[in-house]
Coordinates of C-alpha atoms in Angstrom, one line a residue:
Chain A
M1 CA 93.5 67.6 115.4
A2 CA 92.9 70.8 113.2
K3 CA 95.8 72.7 112.0
L4 CA 95.2 76.4 112.3
L5 CA 97.2 78.9 111.3
I6 CA 97.4 82.7 112.2
I7 CA 98.3 85.2 108.7
I8 CA 99.5 88.6 110.0
P9 CA 100.6 90.7 107.2
A10 CA 102.3 93.6 108.3
F11 CA 104.0 96.6 107.0
N12 CA 105.8 99.2 109.3
E13 CA 104.3 97.8 112.7
E14 CA 107.0 97.7 115.1
E15 CA 105.2 99.5 117.5
N16 CA 102.3 97.1 117.2
I17 CA 103.1 93.5 116.3
I18 CA 104.6 92.3 119.6
R19 CA 101.4 93.2 121.3
V20 CA 99.4 91.6 118.5
I21 CA 101.3 88.4 118.5
E22 CA 101.4 88.3 122.6
R23 CA 97.2 89.1 122.5
V24 CA 96.6 86.2 119.6
R25 CA 98.8 83.8 122.0
N26 CA 96.6 84.6 125.0
A27 CA 93.9 83.9 122.9
A28 CA 94.8 80.4 121.8
T29 CA 94.1 79.2 125.5
Q30 CA 90.3 79.4 124.0
L31 CA 90.6 77.2 121.4
P32 CA 89.1 74.2 121.2
A33 CA 91.7 71.1 122.3
D34 CA 91.7 69.0 119.8
A35 CA 93.4 72.5 117.5
S36 CA 96.7 73.4 117.2
M37 CA 97.6 77.3 116.4
D38 CA 100.9 78.6 114.7
I39 CA 101.5 82.4 113.5
V40 CA 103.5 83.3 110.6
V41 CA 104.2 87.1 110.6
I42 CA 104.1 88.3 106.7
N43 CA 107.2 91.6 107.4
D44 CA 105.8 93.4 103.7
G45 CA 109.3 95.2 102.8
S46 CA 108.7 97.6 106.5
T47 CA 111.9 100.2 106.3
D48 CA 111.5 99.4 110.4
R49 CA 112.2 97.0 112.4
T50 CA 109.0 95.2 111.9
K51 CA 110.9 91.7 111.0
E52 CA 113.4 91.7 114.0
A53 CA 110.6 92.5 116.5
A54 CA 108.3 89.4 115.3
E55 CA 111.2 87.1 115.3
K56 CA 112.0 88.3 118.7
T57 CA 108.8 86.7 120.0
G58 CA 109.6 83.1 118.2
V59 CA 106.9 83.0 115.5
T60 CA 107.2 82.2 111.8
V61 CA 108.4 85.5 109.8
L62 CA 107.9 85.9 106.0
D63 CA 109.8 88.4 105.3
L64 CA 109.6 89.8 101.2
P65 CA 112.2 91.6 99.5
Y66 CA 110.6 94.4 98.6
N67 CA 106.8 96.2 99.9
V68 CA 104.4 93.6 97.1
G69 CA 101.5 95.5 98.9
I70 CA 98.7 94.1 101.2
G71 CA 97.0 91.4 99.0
A72 CA 100.1 89.8 97.6
T73 CA 101.2 90.2 101.1
V74 CA 98.6 88.0 102.2
Q75 CA 98.3 85.4 99.3
T76 CA 102.2 84.8 100.8
G77 CA 100.3 83.5 103.6
F78 CA 97.8 81.2 101.7
K79 CA 100.5 79.9 100.1
Y80 CA 102.4 78.9 103.5
A81 CA 99.4 78.1 104.1
A82 CA 98.4 75.8 101.5
E83 CA 102.1 74.3 100.9
N84 CA 102.1 73.0 105.1
H85 CA 98.5 71.7 104.4
Y86 CA 96.7 74.0 107.2
D87 CA 93.2 73.3 107.7
V88 CA 91.9 77.0 108.5
A89 CA 93.3 80.0 108.1
V90 CA 92.8 83.2 109.9
Q91 CA 94.1 86.9 109.1
I92 CA 94.5 89.3 111.3
D93 CA 95.8 92.6 110.9
G94 CA 99.5 93.8 112.4
D95 CA 98.1 97.0 113.8
G96 CA 96.1 96.0 116.8
Q97 CA 92.3 96.6 115.3
H98 CA 91.2 93.1 115.4
D99 CA 90.8 91.4 118.7
P100 CA 92.1 87.7 118.9
Q101 CA 89.3 87.4 121.8
F102 CA 86.9 86.6 118.5
L103 CA 89.1 84.0 117.7
P104 CA 87.3 81.1 119.0
G105 CA 84.2 82.7 116.8
L106 CA 85.7 83.4 113.8
I107 CA 86.9 79.7 113.3
A108 CA 84.2 77.5 114.5
P109 CA 82.3 77.5 111.8
V110 CA 85.1 76.6 109.3
L111 CA 86.0 73.8 112.5
D112 CA 82.2 72.5 112.2
G113 CA 82.4 72.5 108.3
K114 CA 79.9 74.9 108.0
A115 CA 81.8 77.8 106.3
D116 CA 84.3 78.5 103.8
M117 CA 85.1 82.0 104.7
V118 CA 84.2 83.9 107.9
I119 CA 84.4 87.2 108.1
G120 CA 84.8 89.3 111.3
S121 CA 82.1 92.2 110.9
R122 CA 81.8 95.5 112.9
F123 CA 78.2 96.1 111.3
L124 CA 76.1 93.2 112.9
D125 CA 76.1 94.4 116.4
N126 CA 77.5 98.1 115.7
R127 CA 79.5 98.1 118.8
G128 CA 83.2 99.2 118.7
F129 CA 85.4 101.8 116.6
Q130 CA 82.5 102.0 113.6
S131 CA 85.2 104.0 110.9
T132 CA 84.9 107.1 109.6
F133 CA 81.6 109.0 107.8
M134 CA 83.2 108.7 104.3
R135 CA 84.7 104.9 105.0
R136 CA 80.9 103.9 106.0
L137 CA 79.7 105.2 102.6
G138 CA 82.0 103.1 101.0
I139 CA 81.2 100.2 102.6
R140 CA 77.8 101.0 102.0
I141 CA 78.2 100.9 98.9
F142 CA 80.2 97.5 98.9
Y143 CA 77.1 95.8 101.3
A144 CA 74.6 97.0 98.1
V145 CA 77.1 95.8 95.7
N146 CA 78.4 92.8 96.7
S147 CA 74.9 91.6 98.7
L148 CA 74.0 91.6 94.9
I149 CA 76.0 90.1 93.2
I150 CA 76.1 86.9 95.2
R151 CA 72.9 87.3 96.9
Q152 CA 73.6 86.9 100.0
K153 CA 74.3 89.9 102.8
I154 CA 77.8 90.1 103.6
T155 CA 77.7 93.9 106.0
D156 CA 81.1 94.1 106.4
N157 CA 83.4 93.4 103.2
T158 CA 86.6 95.7 104.1
S159 CA 87.1 93.6 107.4
G160 CA 90.7 92.2 107.0
F161 CA 89.6 90.0 110.2
R162 CA 88.4 86.5 108.3
A163 CA 88.9 82.4 108.6
Y164 CA 89.1 80.5 106.0
S165 CA 88.7 76.8 105.2
A166 CA 91.4 74.5 103.5
N167 CA 89.6 74.9 100.1
A168 CA 89.5 78.2 100.4
I169 CA 92.8 78.7 101.3
H170 CA 93.8 76.6 98.1
L171 CA 91.8 78.5 95.8
L172 CA 92.8 82.4 97.3
A173 CA 96.9 81.3 97.2
D174 CA 96.2 81.3 93.5
E175 CA 94.2 83.4 92.9
Y176 CA 94.0 86.7 95.2
P177 CA 93.6 90.6 94.1
S178 CA 96.9 92.5 94.7
D179 CA 96.1 95.9 96.3
Y180 CA 92.7 96.3 98.3
P181 CA 91.8 92.9 98.3
E182 CA 89.2 92.6 101.0
P183 CA 85.6 93.2 99.0
E184 CA 86.9 91.3 95.8
S185 CA 87.5 88.4 97.2
V186 CA 84.3 87.9 98.8
I187 CA 83.0 88.1 95.1
I188 CA 85.5 85.6 94.2
L189 CA 84.2 83.0 96.8
G190 CA 80.9 84.1 96.5
L191 CA 80.7 83.6 93.0
R192 CA 82.0 79.9 93.0
K193 CA 79.8 78.9 95.7
F194 CA 82.1 78.8 98.9
R195 CA 79.7 79.4 102.0
I196 CA 80.4 82.5 103.7
H197 CA 79.5 83.5 107.4
E198 CA 79.7 86.3 109.3
I199 CA 79.6 86.8 112.9
P200 CA 79.9 90.0 114.9
V201 CA 83.1 91.8 116.1
V202 CA 83.8 94.9 117.9
M203 CA 87.1 96.6 116.2
K204 CA 89.5 98.7 117.6
E205 CA 91.0 102.1 116.3
R206 CA 94.7 101.8 115.4
E207 CA 96.9 101.8 118.5
G208 CA 99.9 103.0 117.0
G209 CA 101.8 103.2 113.2
R210 CA 99.5 105.1 110.9
S211 CA 96.3 103.5 108.4
S212 CA 97.4 102.2 104.8
I213 CA 94.4 103.9 103.3
T214 CA 94.9 107.9 103.5
L215 CA 91.6 110.0 102.5
F216 CA 93.3 110.8 99.4
R217 CA 93.5 107.3 98.6
S218 CA 89.8 107.0 99.2
L219 CA 88.3 107.6 95.7
Y220 CA 90.8 105.4 93.9
Y221 CA 90.0 102.8 96.2
M222 CA 86.6 102.7 95.4
V223 CA 87.0 103.1 91.7
K224 CA 89.3 100.3 91.4
V225 CA 87.6 97.7 94.0
L226 CA 84.0 98.4 92.1
L227 CA 85.8 98.2 88.9
A228 CA 87.6 94.6 89.4
I229 CA 84.2 93.5 91.2
F230 CA 82.4 94.2 87.8
I231 CA 84.9 92.5 85.7
N232 CA 85.2 89.2 88.2
I233 CA 81.4 89.0 87.0
F234 CA 82.6 87.7 83.6
K235 CA 85.7 85.7 84.4
K236 CA 85.2 82.2 83.7
Q237 CA 84.5 80.5 87.0
Chain B
M1 CA 103.7 122.5 38.1
E2 CA 106.8 120.4 38.1
N3 CA 107.8 122.8 41.2
Q4 CA 104.9 120.8 43.2
T5 CA 105.9 117.9 41.1
V6 CA 109.5 117.8 43.2
E7 CA 107.9 119.0 46.5
I8 CA 105.4 116.0 46.2
F9 CA 108.5 113.9 45.7
R10 CA 110.6 115.5 48.3
I11 CA 107.8 114.7 51.3
Q12 CA 107.5 110.9 50.0
F13 CA 111.1 111.0 49.7
V14 CA 111.7 111.9 53.7
A15 CA 108.4 109.8 55.0
I16 CA 110.2 106.9 53.4
A17 CA 113.7 107.8 54.7
V18 CA 112.3 108.5 58.3
S19 CA 110.1 105.1 58.3
A20 CA 113.0 103.0 57.1
G21 CA 115.2 104.8 59.2
M22 CA 113.4 103.3 62.4
M23 CA 112.8 100.1 60.9
A24 CA 116.7 100.0 60.7
F25 CA 117.2 101.4 64.0
V26 CA 114.5 99.1 65.5
F27 CA 116.9 96.2 63.9
E28 CA 120.4 97.5 64.7
L29 CA 118.3 97.2 68.7
I30 CA 117.9 93.7 68.1
R31 CA 121.2 92.9 66.7
R32 CA 122.7 94.3 69.8
K33 CA 120.0 92.4 71.9
K34 CA 118.8 95.4 73.4
L35 CA 115.7 94.2 71.8
R36 CA 113.5 91.4 72.2
E37 CA 112.0 90.3 68.6
K38 CA 108.4 89.3 70.5
Y39 CA 108.4 93.4 70.8
S40 CA 110.1 94.5 68.0
L41 CA 107.1 93.0 65.5
I42 CA 104.6 96.2 66.2
W43 CA 107.4 98.5 65.2
F44 CA 108.3 96.8 62.1
A45 CA 104.3 96.9 61.3
A46 CA 104.4 100.0 62.0
G47 CA 107.2 101.0 59.3
I48 CA 105.9 99.2 56.7
V49 CA 102.7 100.3 56.9
M50 CA 103.8 103.8 56.5
I51 CA 106.6 103.4 53.8
V52 CA 103.6 101.5 51.8
L53 CA 101.5 104.9 52.3
S54 CA 103.9 106.8 50.9
V55 CA 105.6 104.8 48.4
W56 CA 101.9 104.4 47.2
R57 CA 100.2 108.0 47.4
D58 CA 97.2 106.5 45.7
L59 CA 96.4 104.2 48.2
L60 CA 96.3 106.7 50.9
D61 CA 94.0 109.0 48.2
R62 CA 91.5 106.3 47.9
V63 CA 91.5 104.9 51.8
A64 CA 90.8 108.5 52.2
F65 CA 87.5 108.8 50.2
L66 CA 86.1 105.3 50.7
L67 CA 86.7 105.8 54.8
G68 CA 85.1 109.6 54.0
V69 CA 88.1 111.9 55.1
G70 CA 88.6 114.9 53.4
Y71 CA 92.2 116.0 53.3
A72 CA 94.0 112.5 53.2
P73 CA 97.2 113.6 54.9
A74 CA 94.9 113.3 57.9
L75 CA 94.4 109.7 57.4
L76 CA 98.5 109.1 57.9
F77 CA 98.3 110.6 61.0
M78 CA 95.1 108.9 62.5
V79 CA 97.2 105.5 61.3
A80 CA 100.0 106.8 62.9
L81 CA 98.0 107.9 66.5
G82 CA 96.4 104.0 65.6
F83 CA 99.4 102.5 66.4
G84 CA 100.8 104.5 69.1
A85 CA 97.4 103.6 70.8
L86 CA 98.4 99.8 70.0
L87 CA 101.8 100.1 71.4
M88 CA 100.6 101.7 74.5
I89 CA 98.2 98.8 75.3
H90 CA 101.0 96.2 74.3
F91 CA 103.1 97.9 77.1
S92 CA 100.2 98.1 79.5
V93 CA 99.6 94.0 79.0
V94 CA 103.5 93.4 78.8
I95 CA 103.8 95.7 82.1
S96 CA 100.9 93.6 83.9
E97 CA 102.8 90.4 83.0
L98 CA 105.9 91.6 84.5
T99 CA 104.1 92.9 87.6
E100 CA 102.7 89.8 88.5
K101 CA 105.8 87.9 87.7
N102 CA 107.7 90.1 90.2
K103 CA 105.0 89.3 93.1
T104 CA 105.1 85.8 92.2
L105 CA 109.1 86.1 92.6
A106 CA 108.7 88.2 96.0
Q107 CA 106.4 85.7 97.2
E108 CA 109.0 82.4 96.4
I109 CA 111.9 84.3 97.6
A110 CA 110.2 85.0 100.9
L111 CA 108.7 81.7 101.3
L112 CA 112.4 80.0 100.7
K113 CA 114.3 82.0 102.7
Q114 CA 112.0 80.9 105.7
E115 CA 112.8 77.5 104.4
L116 CA 116.4 78.4 104.4
K117 CA 116.3 79.4 107.9
K118 CA 114.4 76.8 109.2
N119 CA 116.5 74.2 107.5
K120 CA 119.5 75.7 109.3
N121 CA 118.0 75.8 112.6
S122 CA 117.4 72.0 112.5

């Protein structure tokens, strides 16, 4: 029996969170019969009623005492998954961008023991919401840099729609970047020879609330993440 | 000539007094537990170097000559700036450490709160 944990990081997502949880629950019917699924919402110090909304649905809620950023929030989920011995962890954003209908496809390579990390990529099929021009430019840079470093094509390094194996969960519970973690975590796992797969997914534009990445922060984002990636090459593995 | 000697003596005296005053202030902060010994070492080191350079004027001239600094007091500024930069890097390291610990603490609190709630309900 494979234990599956859905990690939903949420910061001020009271408009979206209930719908996201419902959709994940609907997708659970498509999972293999020998898999059990739990959902954990991690509230990153929201100032709205995200926590109350999530609690109403009966899922487990981890309530951070103050805002710690997306990386530390998702890492809290990995710590919870590691402590409670989950076999697979899936990260789904709390803003409704990630369609849970892709869940079975996302976890299949992990359940089959073929991958330690599966990334849901927007760019394998190029369908659905493809993000803005500037962001796609940034995404292309990560594609080039990361593929070069780990010698494997990774098309969607910024996707936060991912599945992880128990081995990956344990590593990331100890070591996960604090802010803008997605591209860097590909490097962290890739350099340690964890097996990374990508499957095509279709993403939506967020339905309510507001993205955490404003245009203004994009440049800082690129510089910070590229520096972090660069430093990772020189870290002891 | 005599006037000049007095002036040199005066600036020396001021430099020593300021350095000693700074060290006394740092010492007092530690005594009142406002500052940890660990973070005071670099301040004491700066104070001692400044006092040595003030008392032993010849040393400053010699080192300046060795490094090719034409105007010896400029070396004093360089040393002071160097200590300033060192201190700020030191602070960045301390802040990074604190941030990391703070993050871990927040995560532990979230996990423990959930555990507590689960136990209460069962």
